[in-house]
CSV table of C-alpha atoms in Angstrom, one decimal:
chain,number,residue,atom,x,y,z
A,11,MET,CA,-21.6,14.0,19.1
A,12,ILE,CA,-18.1,12.6,19.1
A,13,THR,CA,-16.3,13.6,22.3
A,14,PRO,CA,-12.7,13.1,23.6
A,15,SER,CA,-13.8,11.0,26.5
A,16,MET,CA,-15.4,8.3,24.3
A,17,THR,CA,-14.0,4.7,24.3
A,18,ASP,CA,-13.1,3.1,21.0
A,19,GLU,CA,-16.3,1.2,20.9
A,20,GLU,CA,-18.3,4.4,21.5
A,21,LEU,CA,-16.3,6.3,18.8
A,22,ARG,CA,-17.0,3.5,16.3
A,23,ALA,CA,-20.7,3.5,17.0
A,24,ALA,CA,-20.9,7.3,16.7
A,25,ALA,CA,-18.9,7.3,13.5
A,26,TYR,CA,-21.0,4.6,12.0
A,27,GLN,CA,-24.1,6.8,12.4
A,28,ASP,CA,-22.3,9.6,10.6
A,29,PHE,CA,-21.3,7.1,7.9
A,30,LEU,CA,-24.9,6.2,7.2
A,31,GLU,CA,-25.7,9.9,6.9
A,32,ILE,CA,-22.8,11.1,4.7
A,33,LYS,CA,-21.8,8.2,2.6
A,34,MET,CA,-24.1,9.2,-0.3
A,35,LYS,CA,-23.0,12.9,-0.1
A,36,VAL,CA,-19.4,11.8,-0.3
A,37,ARG,CA,-20.0,9.6,-3.3
A,38,ILE,CA,-21.8,12.3,-5.2
A,39,ALA,CA,-19.0,14.8,-4.4
A,40,LEU,CA,-16.5,12.2,-5.6
A,41,GLU,CA,-18.3,11.8,-8.9
A,42,GLN,CA,-18.4,15.6,-9.3
A,43,PHE,CA,-14.7,15.9,-8.6
A,44,ALA,CA,-13.9,13.2,-11.2
A,45,HIS,CA,-16.1,14.9,-13.8
A,46,SER,CA,-14.4,18.2,-13.2
A,47,LEU,CA,-11.0,16.7,-14.2
A,48,GLN,CA,-12.3,16.4,-17.8
A,49,LEU,CA,-9.9,13.5,-18.6
A,50,LYS,CA,-10.4,10.8,-21.2
A,51,ALA,CA,-9.1,7.2,-21.0
A,52,GLY,CA,-5.3,7.1,-21.1
A,53,GLN,CA,-4.8,10.8,-20.7
A,54,LYS,CA,-2.4,12.5,-18.2
A,55,ARG,CA,-2.4,16.1,-17.2
A,56,MET,CA,1.0,17.8,-17.3
A,57,ILE,CA,0.5,19.7,-14.1
A,58,HIS,CA,0.9,18.8,-10.4
A,59,SER,CA,-1.4,16.5,-8.5
A,60,LEU,CA,-4.9,17.9,-7.9
A,61,MET,CA,-6.4,18.0,-4.4
A,62,GLN,CA,-9.8,19.3,-3.3
A,63,THR,CA,-11.2,19.5,0.3
A,64,LYS,CA,-14.6,20.1,1.7
A,65,THR,CA,-16.3,19.7,5.1
A,66,ILE,CA,-19.5,17.9,6.0
A,67,ARG,CA,-21.3,18.6,9.2
A,68,THR,CA,-23.6,15.8,10.5
A,69,LYS,CA,-26.8,16.0,12.5
A,70,ALA,CA,-24.7,14.9,15.5
A,71,LYS,CA,-22.7,18.1,15.1
A,72,ASN,CA,-19.5,16.3,13.9
A,73,THR,CA,-17.5,18.0,11.2
A,74,TRP,CA,-15.8,15.6,8.9
A,75,ASN,CA,-13.1,16.8,6.4
A,76,VAL,CA,-13.2,15.2,3.0
A,77,CYS,CA,-10.1,15.3,0.8
A,78,PHE,CA,-10.2,14.2,-2.8
A,79,ILE,CA,-6.8,13.5,-4.5
A,80,ASN,CA,-6.0,12.7,-8.1
A,81,ASP,CA,-2.3,11.9,-8.0
A,82,ASN,CA,-0.7,12.9,-11.3
A,83,CYS,CA,-4.2,13.2,-12.8
A,84,CYS,CA,-3.8,10.0,-14.8
A,85,ALA,CA,-6.9,8.4,-16.3
A,86,GLN,CA,-6.8,4.6,-16.4
A,87,MET,CA,-7.4,2.6,-19.6
A,88,ASP,CA,-10.7,1.2,-18.4
A,89,LYS,CA,-12.2,4.7,-18.6
A,90,ARG,CA,-12.1,5.2,-14.8
A,91,ILE,CA,-10.0,7.8,-13.0
A,92,PHE,CA,-8.1,6.9,-9.9
A,93,ILE,CA,-9.1,9.3,-7.1
A,94,GLY,CA,-8.1,9.0,-3.4
A,95,CYS,CA,-10.8,9.9,-0.9
A,96,ILE,CA,-9.7,10.6,2.7
A,97,ILE,CA,-12.3,11.4,5.3
A,98,TYR,CA,-11.0,12.5,8.7
A,99,LEU,CA,-11.9,14.3,11.9
A,100,PRO,CA,-9.4,15.7,14.5
A,101,LEU,CA,-10.0,14.4,18.0
A,102,HIS,CA,-8.6,16.8,20.7
A,103,ARG,CA,-7.7,15.1,23.9
A,104,GLY,CA,-6.1,17.6,26.2
A,105,GLU,CA,-3.0,19.1,24.7
A,106,ASN,CA,-2.8,16.2,22.2
A,107,VAL,CA,-4.7,15.6,18.9
A,108,GLU,CA,-5.6,12.2,17.6
A,109,PHE,CA,-7.2,11.6,14.2
A,110,LEU,CA,-10.2,9.5,13.1
A,111,PHE,CA,-10.3,8.4,9.5
A,112,MET,CA,-13.4,6.9,8.0
A,113,ASN,CA,-13.7,4.6,5.0
A,114,ILE,CA,-16.9,4.6,3.0
A,115,ALA,CA,-15.9,2.1,0.3
A,116,PRO,CA,-16.2,-0.8,0.0
A,117,ASP,CA,-17.8,-0.6,3.5
A,118,PHE,CA,-17.5,1.3,6.8
A,119,LEU,CA,-14.2,1.2,8.6
A,120,LEU,CA,-12.9,3.6,11.3
A,121,GLN,CA,-9.2,4.1,11.9
A,122,ARG,CA,-7.8,6.0,14.9
A,123,LEU,CA,-4.2,7.3,14.8
A,124,SER,CA,-3.2,7.6,18.5
A,125,CYS,CA,-1.0,10.4,19.8
A,126,HIS,CA,1.8,8.0,20.5
A,127,PHE,CA,1.7,6.6,17.0
A,128,LEU,CA,1.8,10.1,15.4
A,129,GLN,CA,4.8,11.1,17.7
A,130,ARG,CA,6.7,8.0,16.7
A,131,TYR,CA,5.9,8.5,13.0
A,132,LYS,CA,7.2,12.0,13.2
A,133,GLU,CA,10.4,11.0,15.1
A,134,ARG,CA,11.2,7.8,13.2
A,135,TYR,CA,10.3,8.8,9.7
A,136,LEU,CA,9.2,12.4,8.9
A,137,ASN,CA,11.9,14.3,10.9
A,138,CYS,CA,14.9,12.1,10.3
A,139,ASN,CA,14.2,11.9,6.6
A,140,GLN,CA,13.4,15.7,6.4
A,141,VAL,CA,10.2,14.8,4.5
A,142,ASN,CA,8.3,17.5,2.6
A,143,GLN,CA,4.7,16.9,3.9
A,144,LEU,CA,3.1,18.9,1.1
A,145,GLY,CA,1.5,21.1,3.7
A,146,MET,CA,-0.4,18.1,5.2
A,147,HIS,CA,-0.7,17.2,8.9
A,148,PRO,CA,1.4,14.1,9.6
A,149,ALA,CA,-1.7,12.0,10.2
A,150,LEU,CA,-3.1,12.9,6.8
A,151,TYR,CA,0.3,12.4,5.1
A,152,TYR,CA,0.6,8.9,6.7
A,153,ILE,CA,-2.8,7.8,5.4
A,154,TYR,CA,-2.1,9.4,2.0
A,155,LYS,CA,1.4,7.9,1.5
A,156,ASN,CA,0.8,4.5,3.0
A,157,ASP,CA,-2.3,3.3,1.2
A,158,ASP,CA,-0.5,0.0,0.5
A,159,ARG,CA,-0.8,-1.2,4.1
A,160,THR,CA,-1.0,-5.0,4.3
A,161,GLU,CA,-0.8,-7.4,7.2
A,162,ILE,CA,2.5,-9.3,7.6
A,163,ASN,CA,3.0,-13.0,8.4
A,164,TYR,CA,5.5,-12.3,11.2
A,165,LEU,CA,4.3,-11.8,14.8
A,166,PRO,CA,6.5,-11.0,17.8
A,167,THR,CA,7.3,-14.1,20.0
A,168,ASN,CA,6.8,-12.1,23.2
A,169,TRP,CA,3.1,-11.2,22.5
A,170,THR,CA,0.6,-12.7,24.9
A,171,GLU,CA,-2.5,-14.6,23.9
A,172,GLU,CA,-4.5,-11.4,24.3
A,173,ASP,CA,-2.1,-9.5,22.1
A,174,LEU,CA,-2.3,-12.2,19.4
A,175,LYS,CA,-6.1,-11.9,19.5
A,176,GLU,CA,-6.2,-8.1,19.2
A,177,LYS,CA,-3.0,-6.9,17.6
A,178,THR,CA,-1.3,-7.3,14.3
A,179,ILE,CA,1.4,-5.5,12.3
A,180,LEU,CA,0.9,-3.7,8.9
A,181,ILE,CA,3.7,-3.2,6.4
A,182,SER,CA,3.8,-0.3,4.0
A,183,ALA,CA,6.2,1.7,1.9
A,184,GLN,CA,7.4,3.7,4.9
A,185,GLY,CA,7.7,1.1,7.7
A,186,LEU,CA,5.8,-1.1,10.1
A,187,SER,CA,2.7,-0.1,12.0
A,188,VAL,CA,1.5,-1.9,15.2
A,189,VAL,CA,-2.2,-1.9,15.3
A,190,LYS,CA,-5.1,-3.1,17.4
A,191,VAL,CA,-8.1,-4.5,15.5
A,192,ILE,CA,-11.6,-4.2,16.7
A,193,ASP,CA,-14.7,-5.0,14.7
A,194,LYS,CA,-14.8,-2.4,11.9
A,195,MET,CA,-12.1,-0.3,13.6
A,196,ILE,CA,-8.3,-0.2,13.6
A,197,VAL,CA,-6.3,1.7,16.3
A,198,TYR,CA,-2.7,2.6,15.4
A,199,ILE,CA,-0.5,2.1,18.4
A,200,THR,CA,3.1,2.7,17.3
A,201,PHE,CA,5.3,3.1,14.2
A,202,LEU,CA,8.6,1.5,13.4
A,203,ASP,CA,10.7,2.4,10.3
A,204,GLN,CA,13.4,0.0,9.1
A,205,GLU,CA,16.2,1.9,10.6
A,206,ASN,CA,14.8,1.5,14.1
A,207,LEU,CA,14.3,-2.3,13.9
A,208,SER,CA,16.6,-4.9,15.4
A,209,ARG,CA,18.7,-6.9,13.0
A,210,TYR,CA,16.2,-9.8,13.2
A,211,LYS,CA,13.2,-7.6,12.7
A,212,ALA,CA,14.9,-5.8,9.9
A,213,GLN,CA,15.3,-9.2,8.1
A,214,VAL,CA,11.6,-9.9,8.7
A,215,TYR,CA,10.8,-6.4,7.3
A,216,GLU,CA,12.9,-7.2,4.2
A,217,GLU,CA,11.2,-10.6,3.7
A,218,GLU,CA,7.7,-9.1,4.1
A,219,SER,CA,8.6,-6.4,1.7
A,220,TYR,CA,9.6,-9.0,-0.9
A,221,TRP,CA,6.3,-10.8,-0.5
A,222,LYS,CA,4.4,-7.5,-0.8
A,223,ASP,CA,6.2,-7.0,-4.2
A,224,PHE,CA,5.7,-10.7,-5.1
A,225,ARG,CA,1.9,-10.3,-4.8
A,226,LYS,CA,2.0,-7.3,-7.1
A,227,PHE,CA,4.2,-9.0,-9.8
A,228,ALA,CA,1.3,-10.5,-11.8
A,229,ASP,CA,-0.5,-7.1,-11.9
A,230,VAL,CA,2.4,-5.2,-13.7
A,231,GLN,CA,2.7,-7.5,-16.7
A,232,GLU,CA,0.8,-5.0,-18.8
A,233,ASP,CA,3.5,-2.4,-18.3
A,234,ALA,CA,7.1,-3.5,-19.3
A,235,LYS,CA,8.8,-0.6,-17.4
A,236,LEU,CA,6.9,-1.3,-14.2
A,237,TRP,CA,7.7,-5.0,-14.5
A,238,GLN,CA,11.4,-4.3,-15.1
A,239,ALA,CA,11.6,-1.9,-12.1
A,240,LEU,CA,9.9,-4.4,-9.8
A,241,TYR,CA,12.0,-7.4,-11.1
A,242,LYS,CA,15.2,-5.5,-10.5
A,243,LYS,CA,14.1,-4.7,-6.9
A,244,MET,CA,12.9,-8.2,-6.1
A,245,TYR,CA,15.8,-10.1,-7.6
A,246,ALA,CA,18.7,-7.8,-7.1
A,247,ASN,CA,20.0,-10.5,-4.8
A,248,PRO,CA,18.9,-13.9,-6.3
A,249,ASP,CA,20.1,-15.9,-3.3
A,250,LYS,CA,18.0,-13.9,-0.9
A,251,ALA,CA,15.0,-14.1,-3.1
A,252,LYS,CA,15.4,-17.9,-3.3
A,253,LYS,CA,15.7,-18.1,0.5
A,254,TYR,CA,12.5,-16.1,0.9
A,255,LEU,CA,10.7,-18.4,-1.5
A,256,LEU,CA,11.9,-21.5,0.4
A,257,HIS,CA,10.9,-20.0,3.8
A,258,PHE,CA,7.4,-19.2,2.3
A,259,LEU,CA,6.9,-22.8,1.1
A,260,SER,CA,8.0,-24.2,4.4
A,261,LYS,CA,5.3,-22.3,6.4
A,262,THR,CA,2.4,-21.9,3.9
A,263,ASP,CA,-0.2,-24.3,2.7
A,264,LEU,CA,-0.7,-23.7,-1.0
A,265,LYS,CA,-3.1,-25.3,-3.5
A,266,LYS,CA,-1.5,-28.3,-5.1
A,267,GLU,CA,-1.0,-26.6,-8.5
A,268,ASP,CA,0.4,-23.4,-6.9
A,269,GLY,CA,2.9,-25.4,-4.8
A,270,GLU,CA,4.0,-27.5,-7.8
A,271,LEU,CA,4.6,-24.3,-9.8
A,272,MET,CA,6.6,-22.7,-7.0
A,273,GLN,CA,8.7,-25.9,-6.5
A,274,LYS,CA,9.4,-26.1,-10.3
A,275,MET,CA,10.6,-22.5,-10.3
A,276,LEU,CA,13.0,-23.3,-7.3
A,277,ASP,CA,14.2,-26.5,-9.0
A,278,ASN,CA,15.1,-24.5,-12.1
A,279,TRP,CA,16.2,-21.3,-10.3
A,280,ASP,CA,19.3,-20.5,-12.3
A,281,GLU,CA,17.4,-20.9,-15.6
A,282,PHE,CA,14.5,-18.8,-14.2
A,283,ILE,CA,16.9,-15.9,-13.2
A,284,ASP,CA,18.8,-16.2,-16.5
A,285,PHE,CA,15.6,-15.9,-18.5
A,286,GLN,CA,14.3,-13.0,-16.5
A,287,ASN,CA,17.6,-11.2,-16.9
A,288,LYS,CA,17.3,-11.6,-20.7
A,289,MET,CA,13.8,-10.2,-20.6
A,290,CYS,CA,15.2,-7.1,-18.7
A,291,ASP,CA,18.0,-6.7,-21.2
A,292,TYR,CA,15.5,-6.8,-24.1
A,293,VAL,CA,13.3,-4.2,-22.4
A,294,ASP,CA,16.4,-1.9,-22.3
A,295,LYS,CA,17.3,-2.6,-25.9
A,296,ILE,CA,13.9,-2.0,-27.5
A,297,LYS,CA,12.0,0.4,-25.2
A,298,LYS,CA,13.7,3.5,-26.8
A,299,GLU,CA,12.9,2.4,-30.3
A,300,GLU,CA,9.6,0.6,-30.0
A,301,GLN,CA,8.3,1.7,-26.6
A,302,PRO,CA,6.9,-1.8,-25.5
A,303,LYS,CA,3.8,-1.4,-23.4
A,304,SER,CA,3.6,-4.9,-22.0
A,305,LEU,CA,5.7,-8.0,-21.5
A,306,PHE,CA,3.8,-9.6,-24.3
A,307,ASP,CA,5.3,-7.1,-26.7
A,308,VAL,CA,8.7,-7.8,-25.3
A,309,GLY,CA,8.2,-11.6,-25.7
A,310,VAL,CA,7.1,-11.2,-29.3
A,311,GLU,CA,10.2,-9.1,-30.1
A,312,MET,CA,12.5,-11.6,-28.5
A,313,LYS,CA,11.1,-14.4,-30.7
A,314,LYS,CA,11.5,-12.2,-33.8
A,315,ARG,CA,15.1,-11.4,-33.0
A,316,MET,CA,16.0,-15.0,-32.1
A,317,LYS,CA,14.6,-16.2,-35.5
A,318,ARG,CA,16.8,-13.7,-37.2
A,319,GLY,CA,19.8,-15.0,-35.3
A,320,GLY,CA,20.0,-12.0,-32.9
A,321,GLY,CA,19.3,-13.9,-29.7
A,322,ASP,CA,21.7,-14.5,-26.9
């Protein structure tokens, strides 16, 4: 049984035994939840997001809460439905409550949100922004709203060798999370939002946010509106964007073809920005009339109009 006095290693071992026991039950429940939505490919339900919770008690007498979430109830075009699955267990330690979150896919991972982390998250994000938590506990809301957590390139210069071995920083939509990484386990130590960062760290956050968007850029080509929104965010200040690209090239070893492509884009920066701006303009012009679904549609329309003498 999981107890408050357990070390992180003991918590991980106990949670892993529960994982082996409940993973199939959760996957079956997930399939049943998806089936109950009764959606076909490409459909959207015109009601609020759907959430369903259940509990699973293991042989070790641990009670895990399982939360299924279908945000906006939108079925994807590949006939699969996106469903979030959050598995968690409150861990009472004296007057404080920590939370354990378990991943079952693609493999086992245990995450512990410490009391200090949750307190800083409430102070530095939830309270000051007067966030509506949709009736969720702050721990559950953090996991739900920050599923885009990725490791950043920047690391503090004052970290010791031991810190560098164990700790890292994750960036997400709401801020930075300092975490300790153990095999198959992540411990959340503290939370920093952009408003609480020093000027230098705020610049780091801005650059890392740019790279987070840059990695998503190729994945939104099939949706002209998403591409336009992301482009406007990334290149609102072309000079900053170029500086970020130069910094990235200076510290990153890329494949030869990738490096050459990036360098070519930098060498022709003004032309690149001009072309992308024209693509944005054409999205604005034709999306009301023709509702372009992808950038391919926009490109075809641009060629047609240029042939008719309507190009800029």
